[in-house]
CSV table of N, CA and C in Angstrom, one decimal:
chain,number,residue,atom,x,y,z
B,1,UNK,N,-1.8,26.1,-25.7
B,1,UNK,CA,-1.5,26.9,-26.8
B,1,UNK,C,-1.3,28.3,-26.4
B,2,UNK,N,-2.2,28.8,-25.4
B,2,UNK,CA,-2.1,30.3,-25.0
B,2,UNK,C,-0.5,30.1,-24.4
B,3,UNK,N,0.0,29.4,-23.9
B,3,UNK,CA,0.9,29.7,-22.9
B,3,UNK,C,2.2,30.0,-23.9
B,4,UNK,N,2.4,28.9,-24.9
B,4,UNK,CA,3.1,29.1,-25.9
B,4,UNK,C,3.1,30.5,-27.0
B,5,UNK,N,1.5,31.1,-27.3
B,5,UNK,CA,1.5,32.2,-27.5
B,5,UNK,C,2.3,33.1,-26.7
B,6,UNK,N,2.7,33.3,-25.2
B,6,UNK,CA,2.2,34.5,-24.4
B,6,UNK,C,4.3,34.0,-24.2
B,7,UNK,N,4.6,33.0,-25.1
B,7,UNK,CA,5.8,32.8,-24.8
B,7,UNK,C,6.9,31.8,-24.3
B,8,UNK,N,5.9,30.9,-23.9
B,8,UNK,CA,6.3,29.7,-22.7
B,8,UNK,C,7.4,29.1,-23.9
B,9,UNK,N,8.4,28.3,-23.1
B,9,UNK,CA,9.3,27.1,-24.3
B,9,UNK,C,8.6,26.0,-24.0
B,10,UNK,N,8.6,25.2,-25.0
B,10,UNK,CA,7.6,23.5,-25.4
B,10,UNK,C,8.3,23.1,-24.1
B,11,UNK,N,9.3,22.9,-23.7
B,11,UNK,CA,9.4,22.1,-22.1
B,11,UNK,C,9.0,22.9,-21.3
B,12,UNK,N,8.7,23.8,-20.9
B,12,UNK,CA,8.1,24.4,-19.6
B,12,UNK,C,6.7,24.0,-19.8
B,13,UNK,N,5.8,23.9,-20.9
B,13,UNK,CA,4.8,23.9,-21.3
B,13,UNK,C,4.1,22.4,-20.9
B,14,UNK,N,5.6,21.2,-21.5
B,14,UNK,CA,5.5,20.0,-20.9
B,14,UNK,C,5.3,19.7,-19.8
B,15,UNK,N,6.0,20.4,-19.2
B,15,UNK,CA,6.3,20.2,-17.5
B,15,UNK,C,4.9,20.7,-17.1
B,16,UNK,N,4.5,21.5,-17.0
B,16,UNK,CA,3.3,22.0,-16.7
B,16,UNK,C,2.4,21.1,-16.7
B,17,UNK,N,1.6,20.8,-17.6
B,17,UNK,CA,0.7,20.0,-17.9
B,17,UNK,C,1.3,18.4,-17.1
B,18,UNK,N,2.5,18.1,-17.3
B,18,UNK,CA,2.5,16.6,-16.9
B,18,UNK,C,2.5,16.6,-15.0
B,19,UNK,N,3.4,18.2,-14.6
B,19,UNK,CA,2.5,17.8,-13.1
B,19,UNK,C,1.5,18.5,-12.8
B,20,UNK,N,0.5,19.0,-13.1
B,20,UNK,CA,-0.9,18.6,-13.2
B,20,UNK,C,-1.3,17.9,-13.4
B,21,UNK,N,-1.4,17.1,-14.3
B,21,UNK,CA,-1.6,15.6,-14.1
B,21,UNK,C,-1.2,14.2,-13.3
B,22,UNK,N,0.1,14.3,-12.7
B,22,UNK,CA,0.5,13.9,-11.8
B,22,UNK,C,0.0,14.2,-10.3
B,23,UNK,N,-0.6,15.4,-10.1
B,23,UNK,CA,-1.2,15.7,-9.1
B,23,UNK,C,-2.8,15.5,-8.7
B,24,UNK,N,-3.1,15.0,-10.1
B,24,UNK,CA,-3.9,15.1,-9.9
B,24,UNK,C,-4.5,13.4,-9.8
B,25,UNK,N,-3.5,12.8,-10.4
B,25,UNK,CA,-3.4,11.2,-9.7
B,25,UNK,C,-3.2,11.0,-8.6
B,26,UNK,N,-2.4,11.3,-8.0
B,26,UNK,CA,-1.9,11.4,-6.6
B,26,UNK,C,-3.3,11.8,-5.7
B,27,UNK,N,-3.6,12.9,-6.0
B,27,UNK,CA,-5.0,13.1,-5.0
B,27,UNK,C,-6.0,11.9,-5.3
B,28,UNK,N,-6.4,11.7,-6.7
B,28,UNK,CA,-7.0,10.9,-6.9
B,28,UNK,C,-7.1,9.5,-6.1
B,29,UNK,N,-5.7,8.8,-6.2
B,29,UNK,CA,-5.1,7.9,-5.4
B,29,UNK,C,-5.2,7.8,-3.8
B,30,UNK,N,-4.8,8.8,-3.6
B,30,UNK,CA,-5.4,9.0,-2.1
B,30,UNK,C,-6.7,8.9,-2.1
B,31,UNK,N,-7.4,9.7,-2.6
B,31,UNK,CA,-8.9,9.5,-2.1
B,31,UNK,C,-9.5,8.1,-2.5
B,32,UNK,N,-8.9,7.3,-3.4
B,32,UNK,CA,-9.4,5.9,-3.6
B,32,UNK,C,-8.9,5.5,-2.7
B,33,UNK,N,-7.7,5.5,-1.6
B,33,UNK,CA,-7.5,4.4,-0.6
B,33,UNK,C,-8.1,5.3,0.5
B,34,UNK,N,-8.5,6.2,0.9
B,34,UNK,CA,-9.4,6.5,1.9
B,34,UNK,C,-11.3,6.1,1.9
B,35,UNK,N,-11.4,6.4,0.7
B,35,UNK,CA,-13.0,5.8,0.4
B,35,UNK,C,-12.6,3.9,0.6
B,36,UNK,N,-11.8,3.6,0.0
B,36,UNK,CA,-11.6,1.8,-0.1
B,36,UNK,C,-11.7,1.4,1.4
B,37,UNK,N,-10.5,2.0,2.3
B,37,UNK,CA,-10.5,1.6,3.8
B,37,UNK,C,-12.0,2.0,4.5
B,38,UNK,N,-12.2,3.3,4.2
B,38,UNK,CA,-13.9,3.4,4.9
B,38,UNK,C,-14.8,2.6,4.6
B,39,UNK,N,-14.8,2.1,3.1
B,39,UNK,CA,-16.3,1.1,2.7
B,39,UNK,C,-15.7,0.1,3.0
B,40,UNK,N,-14.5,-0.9,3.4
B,40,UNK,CA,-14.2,-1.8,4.0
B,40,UNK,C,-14.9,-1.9,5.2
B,41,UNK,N,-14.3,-0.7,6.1
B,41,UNK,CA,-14.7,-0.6,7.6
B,41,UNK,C,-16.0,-0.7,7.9
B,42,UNK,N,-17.1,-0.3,7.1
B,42,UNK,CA,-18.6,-0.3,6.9
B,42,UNK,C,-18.8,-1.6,6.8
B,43,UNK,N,-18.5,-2.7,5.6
B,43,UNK,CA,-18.9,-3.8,5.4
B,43,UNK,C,-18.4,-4.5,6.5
B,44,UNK,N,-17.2,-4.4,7.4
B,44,UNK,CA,-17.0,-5.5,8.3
B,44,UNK,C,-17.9,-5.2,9.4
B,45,UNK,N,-18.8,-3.4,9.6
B,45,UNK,CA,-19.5,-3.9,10.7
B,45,UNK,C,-20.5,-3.6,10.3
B,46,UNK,N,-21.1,-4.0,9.3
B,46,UNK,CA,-22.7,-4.6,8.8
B,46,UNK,C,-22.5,-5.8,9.3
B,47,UNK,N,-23.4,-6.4,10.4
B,47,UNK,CA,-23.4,-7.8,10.9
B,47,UNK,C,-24.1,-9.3,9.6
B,48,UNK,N,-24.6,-8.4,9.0
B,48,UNK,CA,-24.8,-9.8,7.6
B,48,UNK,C,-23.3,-9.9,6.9
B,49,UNK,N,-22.7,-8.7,6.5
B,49,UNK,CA,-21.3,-9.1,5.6
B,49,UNK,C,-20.1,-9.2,6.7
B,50,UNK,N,-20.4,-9.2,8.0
B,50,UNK,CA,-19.3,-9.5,9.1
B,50,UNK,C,-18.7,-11.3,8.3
B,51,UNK,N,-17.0,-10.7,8.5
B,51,UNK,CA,-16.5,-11.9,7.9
B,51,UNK,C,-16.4,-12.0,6.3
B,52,UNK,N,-17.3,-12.4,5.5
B,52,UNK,CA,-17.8,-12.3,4.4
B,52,UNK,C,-16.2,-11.3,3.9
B,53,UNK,N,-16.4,-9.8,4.3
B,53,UNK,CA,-15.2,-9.2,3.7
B,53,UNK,C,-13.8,-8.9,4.6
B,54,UNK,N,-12.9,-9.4,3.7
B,54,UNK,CA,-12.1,-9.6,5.0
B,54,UNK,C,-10.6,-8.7,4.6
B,55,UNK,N,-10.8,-7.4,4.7
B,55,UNK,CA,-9.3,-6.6,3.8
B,55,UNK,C,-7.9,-6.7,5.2
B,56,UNK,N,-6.8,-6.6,4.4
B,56,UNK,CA,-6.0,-6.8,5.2
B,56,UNK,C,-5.4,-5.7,4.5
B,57,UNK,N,-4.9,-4.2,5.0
B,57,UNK,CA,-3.9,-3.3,4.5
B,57,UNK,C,-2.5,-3.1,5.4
B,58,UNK,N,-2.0,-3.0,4.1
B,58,UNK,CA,-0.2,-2.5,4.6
B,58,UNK,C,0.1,-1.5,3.9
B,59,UNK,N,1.4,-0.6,4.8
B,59,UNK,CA,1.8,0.2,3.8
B,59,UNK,C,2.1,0.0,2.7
B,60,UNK,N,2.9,-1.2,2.1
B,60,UNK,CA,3.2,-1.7,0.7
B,60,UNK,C,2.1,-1.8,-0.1
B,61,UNK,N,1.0,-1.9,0.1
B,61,UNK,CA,-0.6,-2.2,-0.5
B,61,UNK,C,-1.0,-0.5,-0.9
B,62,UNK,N,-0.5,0.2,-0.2
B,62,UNK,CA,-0.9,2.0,-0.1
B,62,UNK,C,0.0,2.4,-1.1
B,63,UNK,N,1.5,1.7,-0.8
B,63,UNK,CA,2.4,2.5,-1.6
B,63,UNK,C,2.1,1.9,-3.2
B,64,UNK,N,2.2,0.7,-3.1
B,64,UNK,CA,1.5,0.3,-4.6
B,64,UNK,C,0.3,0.5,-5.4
B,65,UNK,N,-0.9,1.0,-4.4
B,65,UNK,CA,-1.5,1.8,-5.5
B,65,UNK,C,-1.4,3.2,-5.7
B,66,UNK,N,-0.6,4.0,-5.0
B,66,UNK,CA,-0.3,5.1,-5.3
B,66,UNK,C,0.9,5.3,-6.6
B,67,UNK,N,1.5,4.2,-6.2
B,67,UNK,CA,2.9,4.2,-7.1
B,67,UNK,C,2.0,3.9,-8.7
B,68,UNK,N,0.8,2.7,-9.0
B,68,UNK,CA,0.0,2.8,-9.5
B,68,UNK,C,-0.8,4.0,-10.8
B,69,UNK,N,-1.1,5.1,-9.5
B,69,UNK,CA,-1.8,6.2,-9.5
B,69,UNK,C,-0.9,6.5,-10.6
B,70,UNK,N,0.3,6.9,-9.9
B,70,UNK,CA,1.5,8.0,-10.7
B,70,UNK,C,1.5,7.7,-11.7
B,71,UNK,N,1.9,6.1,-11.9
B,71,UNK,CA,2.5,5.9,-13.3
B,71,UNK,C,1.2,5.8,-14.4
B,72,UNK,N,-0.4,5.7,-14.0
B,72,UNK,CA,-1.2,5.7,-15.0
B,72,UNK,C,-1.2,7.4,-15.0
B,73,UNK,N,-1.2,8.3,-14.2
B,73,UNK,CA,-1.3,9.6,-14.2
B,73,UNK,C,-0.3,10.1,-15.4
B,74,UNK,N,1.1,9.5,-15.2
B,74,UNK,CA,2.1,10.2,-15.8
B,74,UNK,C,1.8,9.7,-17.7
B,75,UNK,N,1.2,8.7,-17.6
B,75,UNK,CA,0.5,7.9,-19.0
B,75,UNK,C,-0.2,8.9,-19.6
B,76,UNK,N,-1.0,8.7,-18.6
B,76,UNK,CA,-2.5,9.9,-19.2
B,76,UNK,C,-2.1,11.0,-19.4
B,77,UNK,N,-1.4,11.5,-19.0
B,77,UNK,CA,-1.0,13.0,-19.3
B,77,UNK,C,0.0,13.3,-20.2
B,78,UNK,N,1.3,12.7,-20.3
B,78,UNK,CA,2.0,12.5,-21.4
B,78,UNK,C,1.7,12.9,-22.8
B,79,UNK,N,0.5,12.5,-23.6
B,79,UNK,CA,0.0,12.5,-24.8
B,79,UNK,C,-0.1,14.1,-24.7
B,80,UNK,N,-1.5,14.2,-24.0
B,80,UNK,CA,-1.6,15.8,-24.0
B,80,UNK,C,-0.6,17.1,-23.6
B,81,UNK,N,0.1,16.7,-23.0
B,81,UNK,CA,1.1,17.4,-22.7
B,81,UNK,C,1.9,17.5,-23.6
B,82,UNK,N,2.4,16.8,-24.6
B,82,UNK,CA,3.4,16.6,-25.6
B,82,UNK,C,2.7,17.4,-26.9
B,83,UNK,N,1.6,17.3,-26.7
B,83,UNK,CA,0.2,18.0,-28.4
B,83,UNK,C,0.4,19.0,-27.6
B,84,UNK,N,0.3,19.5,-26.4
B,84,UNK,CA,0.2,21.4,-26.1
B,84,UNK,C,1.7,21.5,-26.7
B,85,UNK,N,2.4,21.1,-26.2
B,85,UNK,CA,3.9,21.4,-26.0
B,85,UNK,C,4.1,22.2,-27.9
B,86,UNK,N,3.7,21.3,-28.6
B,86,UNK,CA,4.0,21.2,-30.3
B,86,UNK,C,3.0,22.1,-30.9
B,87,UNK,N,2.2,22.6,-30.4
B,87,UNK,CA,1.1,23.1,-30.7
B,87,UNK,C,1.8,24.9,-31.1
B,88,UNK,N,1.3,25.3,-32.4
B,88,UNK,CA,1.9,26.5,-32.9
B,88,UNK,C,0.9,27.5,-31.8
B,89,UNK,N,1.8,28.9,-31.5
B,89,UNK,CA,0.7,29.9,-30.9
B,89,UNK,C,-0.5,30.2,-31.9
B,90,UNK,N,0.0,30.4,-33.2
B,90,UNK,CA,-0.6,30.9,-34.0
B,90,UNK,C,-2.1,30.3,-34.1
B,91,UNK,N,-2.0,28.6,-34.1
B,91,UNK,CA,-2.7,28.2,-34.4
B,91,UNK,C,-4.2,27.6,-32.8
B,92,UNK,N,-3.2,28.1,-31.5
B,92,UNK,CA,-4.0,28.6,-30.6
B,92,UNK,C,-4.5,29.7,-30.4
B,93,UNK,N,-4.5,30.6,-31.5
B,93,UNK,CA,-4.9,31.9,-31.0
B,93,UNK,C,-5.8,31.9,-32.0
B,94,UNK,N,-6.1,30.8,-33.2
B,94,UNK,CA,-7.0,31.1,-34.1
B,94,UNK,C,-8.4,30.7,-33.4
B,95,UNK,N,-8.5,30.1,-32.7
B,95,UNK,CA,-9.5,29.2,-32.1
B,95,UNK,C,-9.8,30.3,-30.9
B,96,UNK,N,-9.4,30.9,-30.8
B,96,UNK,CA,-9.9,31.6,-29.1
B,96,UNK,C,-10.6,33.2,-29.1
């Protein structure tokens, strides 16, 4: 709502907010397949769960939950980004 105060148009406003959010899936995403592959790596060499877990990755497996990531990112952010976009200055500036 400030930004729209200070001037912004409802699409630059959109845009904003949705990659922020998009970036912030994306990191998110990455760091779930880096924590996922390390606590894999851990359980195969704990010798009680040796075998027991048995992960197999591929690029296609990375790219799908990243591809994942985006599109729940681009979800989640959508809503909010569309309420700032609409959102009067007036009625952000009453609040602040």
């Amino acid at each position: 709502g400030m930004l729209r105060a200070l001037g912004w148009r409802r699409g630059r406003v959109l845009w904003m907010i949705l990659r922020e959010s998009l970036t912030l899936s994306v990191l998110g995403g990455v760091a779930g397949l880096v924590a996922g592959v390390v606590v894999s790596e851990l359980l195969n060499a704990d010798p009680f769960m040796a075998g027991f877990v048995q992960a197999r990755f591929s690029l296609g497996l990375f790219a799908q939950a990243l591809l994942t990531a985006l599109v729940l990112g681009a979800a989640g952010g959508l809503y909010p980004a569309w309420r700032a976009s609409r959102l009067r200055p007036v009625e952000a500036l009453r609040y602040e």
